[in-house]
PDB file of C-alpha atoms and ligand atoms in Angstrom:
ATOM      1  CA  UNK A   1      20.109  31.461  11.351  1.00 50.00           C
ATOM      2  CA  UNK A   2      18.264  28.321  12.545  1.00 48.00           C
ATOM      3  CA  UNK A   3      16.242  28.917  15.706  1.00 55.00           C
ATOM      4  CA  UNK A   4      15.769  26.176  18.320  1.00 52.00           C
ATOM      5  CA  UNK A   5      11.983  26.341  17.679  1.00 51.00           C
ATOM      6  CA  UNK A   6      12.528  25.468  13.951  1.00 51.00           C
ATOM      7  CA  UNK A   7      14.581  22.407  14.861  1.00 50.00           C
ATOM      8  CA  UNK A   8      12.003  21.245  17.411  1.00 73.00           C
ATOM      9  CA  UNK A   9       8.934  21.601  15.157  1.00 94.00           C
ATOM     10  CA  UNK A  10       6.753  18.479  15.003  1.00 96.00           C
ATOM     11  CA  UNK A  11       6.080  16.716  11.684  1.00 97.00           C
ATOM     12  CA  UNK A  12       2.791  15.326  10.423  1.00 97.00           C
ATOM     13  CA  UNK A  13       3.065  12.471   7.939  1.00 98.00           C
ATOM     14  CA  UNK A  14       0.250  10.901   5.882  1.00 98.00           C
ATOM     15  CA  UNK A  15       0.479   7.189   5.080  1.00 98.00           C
ATOM     16  CA  UNK A  16      -1.790   5.625   2.458  1.00 98.00           C
ATOM     17  CA  UNK A  17       0.104   2.357   1.812  1.00 98.00           C
ATOM     18  CA  UNK A  18       2.358   0.273   4.031  1.00 96.00           C
ATOM     19  CA  UNK A  19       2.659   3.198   6.434  1.00 97.00           C
ATOM     20  CA  UNK A  20      -0.934   2.539   7.545  1.00 97.00           C
ATOM     21  CA  UNK A  21      -0.052  -0.783   9.180  1.00 96.00           C
ATOM     22  CA  UNK A  22       3.738  -0.466   9.430  1.00 96.00           C
ATOM     23  CA  UNK A  23       4.084   2.866  11.228  1.00 97.00           C
ATOM     24  CA  UNK A  24       7.228   4.999  11.308  1.00 97.00           C
ATOM     25  CA  UNK A  25       9.250   5.039  14.544  1.00 97.00           C
ATOM     26  CA  UNK A  26       8.705   7.604  17.327  1.00 97.00           C
ATOM     27  CA  UNK A  27       5.159   8.769  16.493  1.00 98.00           C
ATOM     28  CA  UNK A  28       3.137   9.873  19.498  1.00 97.00           C
ATOM     29  CA  UNK A  29      -0.271  10.005  17.776  1.00 97.00           C
ATOM     30  CA  UNK A  30      -1.872   8.004  14.942  1.00 97.00           C
ATOM     31  CA  UNK A  31      -4.932   9.610  13.400  1.00 97.00           C
ATOM     32  CA  UNK A  32      -7.362   8.000  10.921  1.00 97.00           C
ATOM     33  CA  UNK A  33      -8.674  10.229   8.145  1.00 97.00           C
ATOM     34  CA  UNK A  34      -8.415  11.142   4.473  1.00 97.00           C
ATOM     35  CA  UNK A  35      -6.959  13.420   1.816  1.00 98.00           C
ATOM     36  CA  UNK A  36      -8.703  14.745  -1.295  1.00 98.00           C
ATOM     37  CA  UNK A  37      -7.638  15.271  -4.909  1.00 97.00           C
ATOM     38  CA  UNK A  38      -5.797  11.951  -5.304  1.00 98.00           C
ATOM     39  CA  UNK A  39      -6.543   8.415  -6.492  1.00 98.00           C
ATOM     40  CA  UNK A  40      -4.688   5.430  -4.937  1.00 98.00           C
ATOM     41  CA  UNK A  41      -3.477   2.825  -7.426  1.00 98.00           C
ATOM     42  CA  UNK A  42      -1.126  -0.193  -7.468  1.00 98.00           C
ATOM     43  CA  UNK A  43       0.848   1.458 -10.253  1.00 98.00           C
ATOM     44  CA  UNK A  44       4.285   1.794  -8.659  1.00 97.00           C
ATOM     45  CA  UNK A  45       6.925  -0.899  -9.253  1.00 97.00           C
ATOM     46  CA  UNK A  46       8.800  -2.045  -6.146  1.00 96.00           C
ATOM     47  CA  UNK A  47      12.365  -3.271  -6.515  1.00 96.00           C
ATOM     48  CA  UNK A  48      13.333  -2.924  -2.864  1.00 93.00           C
ATOM     49  CA  UNK A  49      10.390  -4.065  -0.704  1.00 96.00           C
ATOM     50  CA  UNK A  50       7.885  -6.307  -2.507  1.00 98.00           C
ATOM     51  CA  UNK A  51       9.991  -7.260  -5.503  1.00 97.00           C
ATOM     52  CA  UNK A  52      13.566  -7.175  -6.769  1.00 97.00           C
ATOM     53  CA  UNK A  53      15.294  -5.238  -9.574  1.00 97.00           C
ATOM     54  CA  UNK A  54      15.000  -8.377 -11.751  1.00 98.00           C
ATOM     55  CA  UNK A  55      11.326  -8.956 -10.863  1.00 98.00           C
ATOM     56  CA  UNK A  56       9.728  -5.792  -9.426  1.00 98.00           C
ATOM     57  CA  UNK A  57       6.500  -6.170  -7.440  1.00 98.00           C
ATOM     58  CA  UNK A  58       3.676  -3.635  -7.273  1.00 98.00           C
ATOM     59  CA  UNK A  59       2.869  -1.149  -4.508  1.00 98.00           C
ATOM     60  CA  UNK A  60       0.557   1.828  -4.268  1.00 98.00           C
ATOM     61  CA  UNK A  61       1.087   5.431  -5.225  1.00 97.00           C
ATOM     62  CA  UNK A  62      -1.233   8.426  -5.331  1.00 97.00           C
ATOM     63  CA  UNK A  63      -2.170   9.897  -8.706  1.00 97.00           C
ATOM     64  CA  UNK A  64      -3.303  13.476  -8.951  1.00 96.00           C
ATOM     65  CA  UNK A  65      -7.015  13.153  -9.621  1.00 97.00           C
ATOM     66  CA  UNK A  66      -7.048  15.615 -12.547  1.00 97.00           C
ATOM     67  CA  UNK A  67      -4.297  13.563 -14.227  1.00 97.00           C
ATOM     68  CA  UNK A  68      -6.008  10.224 -13.437  1.00 98.00           C
ATOM     69  CA  UNK A  69      -9.161  11.488 -15.175  1.00 97.00           C
ATOM     70  CA  UNK A  70      -7.192  11.750 -18.443  1.00 97.00           C
ATOM     71  CA  UNK A  71      -6.166   8.057 -18.243  1.00 97.00           C
ATOM     72  CA  UNK A  72      -8.052   4.915 -19.236  1.00 97.00           C
ATOM     73  CA  UNK A  73      -8.423   2.851 -16.052  1.00 97.00           C
ATOM     74  CA  UNK A  74     -10.343  -0.439 -15.858  1.00 96.00           C
ATOM     75  CA  UNK A  75     -11.264   0.592 -12.294  1.00 97.00           C
ATOM     76  CA  UNK A  76     -13.020   3.661 -13.611  1.00 96.00           C
ATOM     77  CA  UNK A  77     -14.565   4.738 -10.275  1.00 94.00           C
ATOM     78  CA  UNK A  78     -12.577   6.285  -7.467  1.00 96.00           C
ATOM     79  CA  UNK A  79     -13.791   7.793  -4.238  1.00 95.00           C
ATOM     80  CA  UNK A  80     -13.262  11.545  -3.805  1.00 95.00           C
ATOM     81  CA  UNK A  81     -11.458  10.739  -0.546  1.00 97.00           C
ATOM     82  CA  UNK A  82      -8.303   8.628  -0.060  1.00 98.00           C
ATOM     83  CA  UNK A  83      -8.214   7.213   3.458  1.00 98.00           C
ATOM     84  CA  UNK A  84      -5.098   6.486   5.457  1.00 98.00           C
ATOM     85  CA  UNK A  85      -3.392   7.339   8.726  1.00 98.00           C
ATOM     86  CA  UNK A  86      -1.561  10.499   9.780  1.00 98.00           C
ATOM     87  CA  UNK A  87       1.267  10.269  12.293  1.00 98.00           C
ATOM     88  CA  UNK A  88       2.526  13.041  14.554  1.00 97.00           C
ATOM     89  CA  UNK A  89       6.293  12.946  15.034  1.00 98.00           C
ATOM     90  CA  UNK A  90       7.552  15.046  17.961  1.00 97.00           C
ATOM     91  CA  UNK A  91      10.174  17.691  17.115  1.00 97.00           C
ATOM     92  CA  UNK A  92      13.217  15.975  18.669  1.00 97.00           C
ATOM     93  CA  UNK A  93      12.667  12.886  16.467  1.00 97.00           C
ATOM     94  CA  UNK A  94      11.854  14.607  13.163  1.00 97.00           C
ATOM     95  CA  UNK A  95      15.363  14.489  11.631  1.00 95.00           C
ATOM     96  CA  UNK A  96      15.791  10.781  12.456  1.00 96.00           C
ATOM     97  CA  UNK A  97      12.315   9.861  11.129  1.00 96.00           C
ATOM     98  CA  UNK A  98      12.830  11.885   7.927  1.00 95.00           C
ATOM     99  CA  UNK A  99      16.053   9.996   7.319  1.00 95.00           C
ATOM    100  CA  UNK A 100      14.337   6.654   7.996  1.00 95.00           C
ATOM    101  CA  UNK A 101      11.466   7.521   5.612  1.00 95.00           C
ATOM    102  CA  UNK A 102      13.725   8.832   2.852  1.00 91.00           C
ATOM    103  CA  UNK A 103      15.428   5.422   2.810  1.00 93.00           C
ATOM    104  CA  UNK A 104      12.195   3.429   3.142  1.00 93.00           C
ATOM    105  CA  UNK A 105      10.495   5.401   0.347  1.00 91.00           C
ATOM    106  CA  UNK A 106      13.586   5.804  -1.863  1.00 90.00           C
ATOM    107  CA  UNK A 107      12.279   3.731  -4.789  1.00 88.00           C
ATOM    108  CA  UNK A 108      10.696   6.513  -6.886  1.00 90.00           C
ATOM    109  CA  UNK A 109       8.723   8.458  -4.258  1.00 92.00           C
ATOM    110  CA  UNK A 110       8.866  12.273  -3.957  1.00 93.00           C
ATOM    111  CA  UNK A 111       7.697  14.494  -1.119  1.00 95.00           C
ATOM    112  CA  UNK A 112       4.527  16.538  -1.327  1.00 96.00           C
ATOM    113  CA  UNK A 113       2.410  18.318   1.303  1.00 97.00           C
ATOM    114  CA  UNK A 114      -1.341  17.923   1.437  1.00 97.00           C
ATOM    115  CA  UNK A 115      -4.232  18.843   3.767  1.00 98.00           C
ATOM    116  CA  UNK A 116      -5.385  15.844   5.835  1.00 98.00           C
ATOM    117  CA  UNK A 117      -8.904  15.602   7.266  1.00 97.00           C
ATOM    118  CA  UNK A 118      -9.329  13.816  10.592  1.00 96.00           C
ATOM    119  CA  UNK A 119     -12.085  11.167  10.663  1.00 95.00           C
ATOM    120  CA  UNK A 120     -15.230  12.510  12.279  1.00 92.00           C
ATOM    121  CA  UNK A 121     -15.251  10.016  15.155  1.00 91.00           C
ATOM    122  CA  UNK A 122     -11.591  10.674  16.044  1.00 93.00           C
ATOM    123  CA  UNK A 123     -12.023  14.470  15.773  1.00 93.00           C
ATOM    124  CA  UNK A 124     -14.915  14.284  18.249  1.00 91.00           C
ATOM    125  CA  UNK A 125     -12.603  13.083  21.014  1.00 93.00           C
ATOM    126  CA  UNK A 126      -9.380  14.981  20.158  1.00 93.00           C
ATOM    127  CA  UNK A 127      -8.603  18.627  19.834  1.00 91.00           C
ATOM    128  CA  UNK A 128      -6.688  18.735  16.523  1.00 92.00           C
ATOM    129  CA  UNK A 129      -6.246  21.382  13.833  1.00 84.00           C
ATOM    130  CA  UNK A 130      -8.494  20.946  10.800  1.00 88.00           C
ATOM    131  CA  UNK A 131      -7.175  20.200   8.282  1.00 96.00           C
ATOM    132  CA  UNK A 132      -3.610  19.144   9.164  1.00 97.00           C
ATOM    133  CA  UNK A 133      -0.849  19.881   6.654  1.00 97.00           C
ATOM    134  CA  UNK A 134       0.867  16.511   6.109  1.00 98.00           C
ATOM    135  CA  UNK A 135       3.976  15.343   4.334  1.00 97.00           C
ATOM    136  CA  UNK A 136       3.230  12.509   1.915  1.00 97.00           C
ATOM    137  CA  UNK A 137       5.444  10.325  -0.289  1.00 96.00           C
ATOM    138  CA  UNK A 138       4.059  10.117  -3.834  1.00 96.00           C
ATOM    139  CA  UNK A 139       5.389   8.152  -6.831  1.00 95.00           C
ATOM    140  CA  UNK A 140       4.776  10.748  -9.545  1.00 95.00           C
ATOM    141  CA  UNK A 141       3.972   9.655 -13.132  1.00 96.00           C
ATOM    142  CA  UNK A 142       7.422  10.731 -14.326  1.00 94.00           C
ATOM    143  CA  UNK A 143       9.325   8.536 -11.843  1.00 95.00           C
ATOM    144  CA  UNK A 144      10.979   5.448 -13.402  1.00 95.00           C
ATOM    145  CA  UNK A 145       8.958   3.049 -11.191  1.00 95.00           C
ATOM    146  CA  UNK A 146       5.557   4.386 -12.294  1.00 97.00           C
ATOM    147  CA  UNK A 147       3.899   1.714 -14.444  1.00 97.00           C
ATOM    148  CA  UNK A 148       0.577   3.454 -15.211  1.00 97.00           C
ATOM    149  CA  UNK A 149      -2.810   1.819 -15.829  1.00 97.00           C
ATOM    150  CA  UNK A 150      -2.828  -1.970 -15.465  1.00 94.00           C
ATOM    151  CA  UNK A 151      -5.201  -4.747 -16.447  1.00 97.00           C
ATOM    152  CA  UNK A 152      -6.735  -5.724 -13.071  1.00 98.00           C
ATOM    153  CA  UNK A 153      -6.457  -9.495 -13.546  1.00 98.00           C
ATOM    154  CA  UNK A 154      -2.869  -9.369 -14.858  1.00 98.00           C
ATOM    155  CA  UNK A 155      -1.972  -7.038 -11.994  1.00 98.00           C
ATOM    156  CA  UNK A 156      -3.437  -9.473  -9.439  1.00 98.00           C
ATOM    157  CA  UNK A 157      -1.486 -12.351 -11.027  1.00 98.00           C
ATOM    158  CA  UNK A 158       1.673 -10.249 -10.918  1.00 98.00           C
ATOM    159  CA  UNK A 159       1.124  -9.471  -7.217  1.00 98.00           C
ATOM    160  CA  UNK A 160       0.527 -13.152  -6.351  1.00 98.00           C
ATOM    161  CA  UNK A 161       3.844 -14.228  -7.873  1.00 97.00           C
ATOM    162  CA  UNK A 162       6.022 -11.305  -6.585  1.00 98.00           C
ATOM    163  CA  UNK A 163       8.092 -11.124  -3.428  1.00 98.00           C
ATOM    164  CA  UNK A 164      11.000  -9.046  -2.107  1.00 98.00           C
ATOM    165  CA  UNK A 165      13.067  -8.277   1.004  1.00 96.00           C
ATOM    166  CA  UNK A 166       9.970  -7.020   2.918  1.00 96.00           C
ATOM    167  CA  UNK A 167       7.967 -10.159   2.083  1.00 97.00           C
ATOM    168  CA  UNK A 168       5.258 -11.418  -0.232  1.00 98.00           C
ATOM    169  CA  UNK A 169       3.666  -8.774  -2.445  1.00 98.00           C
ATOM    170  CA  UNK A 170       0.206 -10.251  -1.766  1.00 98.00           C
ATOM    171  CA  UNK A 171       0.698  -9.688   1.994  1.00 98.00           C
ATOM    172  CA  UNK A 172       1.224  -5.975   1.305  1.00 98.00           C
ATOM    173  CA  UNK A 173      -2.070  -5.971  -0.626  1.00 98.00           C
ATOM    174  CA  UNK A 174      -3.974  -7.985   2.011  1.00 98.00           C
ATOM    175  CA  UNK A 175      -2.496  -5.846   4.828  1.00 97.00           C
ATOM    176  CA  UNK A 176      -3.609  -2.681   3.055  1.00 98.00           C
ATOM    177  CA  UNK A 177      -7.096  -4.006   2.332  1.00 97.00           C
ATOM    178  CA  UNK A 178      -7.572  -5.084   5.961  1.00 97.00           C
ATOM    179  CA  UNK A 179      -6.179  -1.936   7.546  1.00 97.00           C
ATOM    180  CA  UNK A 180      -8.270   0.325   5.297  1.00 97.00           C
ATOM    181  CA  UNK A 181     -11.470  -1.298   6.522  1.00 93.00           C
ATOM    182  CA  UNK A 182     -10.486  -0.501  10.110  1.00 93.00           C
ATOM    183  CA  UNK A 183     -10.026   3.256   9.598  1.00 95.00           C
ATOM    184  CA  UNK A 184     -13.586   4.510   9.604  1.00 86.00           C
ATOM    185  CA  UNK A 185     -16.863   4.733   7.777  1.00 88.00           C
ATOM    186  CA  UNK A 186     -16.341   4.984   4.014  1.00 90.00           C
ATOM    187  CA  UNK A 187     -12.617   4.148   4.246  1.00 95.00           C
ATOM    188  CA  UNK A 188     -12.660   1.102   1.964  1.00 93.00           C
ATOM    189  CA  UNK A 189     -11.014   1.365  -1.451  1.00 97.00           C
ATOM    190  CA  UNK A 190     -12.664  -0.529  -4.318  1.00 97.00           C
ATOM    191  CA  UNK A 191      -9.442  -0.768  -6.362  1.00 98.00           C
ATOM    192  CA  UNK A 192      -7.570  -2.369  -3.448  1.00 98.00           C
ATOM    193  CA  UNK A 193     -10.495  -4.566  -2.436  1.00 97.00           C
ATOM    194  CA  UNK A 194     -11.064  -5.882  -5.977  1.00 98.00           C
ATOM    195  CA  UNK A 195      -7.359  -6.750  -6.350  1.00 98.00           C
ATOM    196  CA  UNK A 196      -7.381  -8.553  -2.972  1.00 98.00           C
ATOM    197  CA  UNK A 197     -10.460 -10.531  -4.053  1.00 98.00           C
ATOM    198  CA  UNK A 198      -8.797 -11.507  -7.354  1.00 98.00           C
ATOM    199  CA  UNK A 199      -5.553 -12.544  -5.593  1.00 98.00           C
ATOM    200  CA  UNK A 200      -7.445 -14.750  -3.107  1.00 98.00           C
ATOM    201  CA  UNK A 201      -9.259 -16.336  -5.995  1.00 97.00           C
ATOM    202  CA  UNK A 202      -5.981 -17.008  -7.866  1.00 97.00           C
ATOM    203  CA  UNK A 203      -4.454 -18.453  -4.679  1.00 96.00           C
ATOM    204  CA  UNK A 204      -7.535 -20.617  -4.112  1.00 94.00           C
ATOM    205  CA  UNK A 205      -7.284 -21.960  -7.650  1.00 89.00           C
ATOM    206  CA  UNK A 206      -3.571 -22.712  -7.370  1.00 83.00           C
ATOM    207  CA  UNK A 207      -3.954 -24.440  -3.987  1.00 78.00           C
ATOM    208  CA  UNK A 208      -6.791 -26.575  -5.476  1.00 72.00           C
ATOM    209  CA  UNK A 209      -4.530 -27.546  -8.341  1.00 68.00           C
ATOM    210  CA  UNK A 210      -1.616 -28.323  -5.999  1.00 64.00           C
ATOM    211  CA  UNK A 211      -3.931 -30.614  -3.950  1.00 58.00           C
ATOM    212  CA  UNK A 212      -5.007 -32.297  -7.184  1.00 55.00           C
ATOM    213  CA  UNK A 213      -1.328 -32.350  -8.195  1.00 53.00           C
ATOM    214  CA  UNK A 214      -0.235 -34.027  -4.954  1.00 54.00           C
ATOM    215  CA  UNK A 215      -3.142 -36.536  -5.194  1.00 55.00           C
ATOM    216  CA  UNK A 216      -1.967 -37.369  -8.703  1.00 51.00           C
ATOM    217  CA  UNK A 217       1.608 -37.642  -7.511  1.00 52.00           C
ATOM    218  CA  UNK A 218       0.494 -39.903  -4.630  1.00 51.00           C
ATOM    219  CA  UNK A 219      -1.533 -42.130  -6.968  1.00 45.00           C
ATOM    220  CA  UNK A 220       1.359 -42.064  -9.416  1.00 43.00           C
ATOM    221  CA  UNK A 221       3.909 -43.081  -6.792  1.00 44.00           C
ATOM    222  CA  UNK A 222       1.643 -45.922  -5.474  1.00 42.00           C
ATOM    223  CA  UNK A 223       1.247 -47.204  -9.031  1.00 39.00           C
ATOM    224  CA  UNK A 224       4.960 -47.087  -9.437  1.00 36.00           C
ATOM    225  CA  UNK A 225       5.454 -48.957  -6.130  1.00 36.00           C
ATOM    226  CA  UNK A 226       2.914 -51.562  -7.105  1.00 35.00           C
ATOM    227  CA  UNK A 227       4.697 -52.062 -10.362  1.00 33.00           C
ATOM    228  CA  UNK A 228       8.056 -52.631  -8.649  1.00 33.00           C
ATOM    229  CA  UNK A 229       6.432 -55.001  -6.107  1.00 31.00           C
ATOM    230  CA  UNK A 230       4.806 -57.211  -8.725  1.00 28.00           C
TER     231      UNK A 230
HETATM  232  C1  SIN B   1       2.744   5.204   2.129  1.00 50.79           C
HETATM  233  O1  SIN B   1       2.484   4.193   2.781  1.00 50.79           O
HETATM  234  O2  SIN B   1       2.272   6.296   2.469  1.00 50.79           O
HETATM  235  C2  SIN B   1       3.671   5.207   0.957  1.00 50.79           C
HETATM  236  C3  SIN B   1       3.596   3.991   0.086  1.00 50.79           C
HETATM  237  C4  SIN B   1       4.135   2.732   0.723  1.00 50.79           C
HETATM  238  O3  SIN B   1       5.253   2.757   1.275  1.00 50.79           O
HETATM  239  O4  SIN B   1       3.450   1.717   0.693  1.00 50.79           O
END
C-alpha cells in the first residue's frame, strides 16, 4: 500500500546539459556541484530540440567513464568530475515534474541515479546531505540517438548548421559553455569549451565571407546599374 509519506517524498535531479540553464519547473533549491565516473560528450543526436528527424542536431550525454576509456576520442582528456546543477523538487510537485522531464528527455535518454557532490562554497553556507542521490537522464551507448566519438571540427560544423524546435544548436552549446563557467572553481569542461571556440571561429569565418559576399554583390549591382545607365 502507498503511504502518504512515499507520495510526498522530494526528488533530487542532476542536470549536466540544458537543465543547467533551463531549469525544470517547481524546484525550490538549485545547487552547483559535480558527479564522478562519467564523461560529458556531444554524442547524442537531437531530433526534437536542437534538430529535426531529417537533420538531427547534437546535444550532450554522459558516458560511463570505464566505457569511454575503451573508445578513441580526439578529446582524449576528461576531468574526473562532471559539473552541473542539482535541483530539489518538493514532494507535492514530483509527479508533475517527472512527467515534464520524461517528455523533455524522451529522445533516447534513460534514468539513472548517481551521487552528487555539492560545490565546496555552496556546502559551506547550506546544510545539505553529502553526497545527494540524484536522478539523471543519460543517453546510453545502446540508444538509437547515440552517435559515439566524433571528429571535433566536423562536430562543430554540424552544430553550427543545425537547428530545431528549441532553437539553434549552437545556442545550446554556447549556453552550456557559459553556464558551466559560472558553477564553481574547476567547473569548466574542455570538450564543451573547445567546441564552442571552434563554432565561434566557423561563425566568424562565415560572417566575414558574407560581408565580402555582400560587398561583391553591391559592387556587382552598381556595375550593372552603370551599364544600364550608359
Ligand atoms: C541534462 O541537461 O541533464 C540532460 C541533457 C539535456 O537535456 O541537455
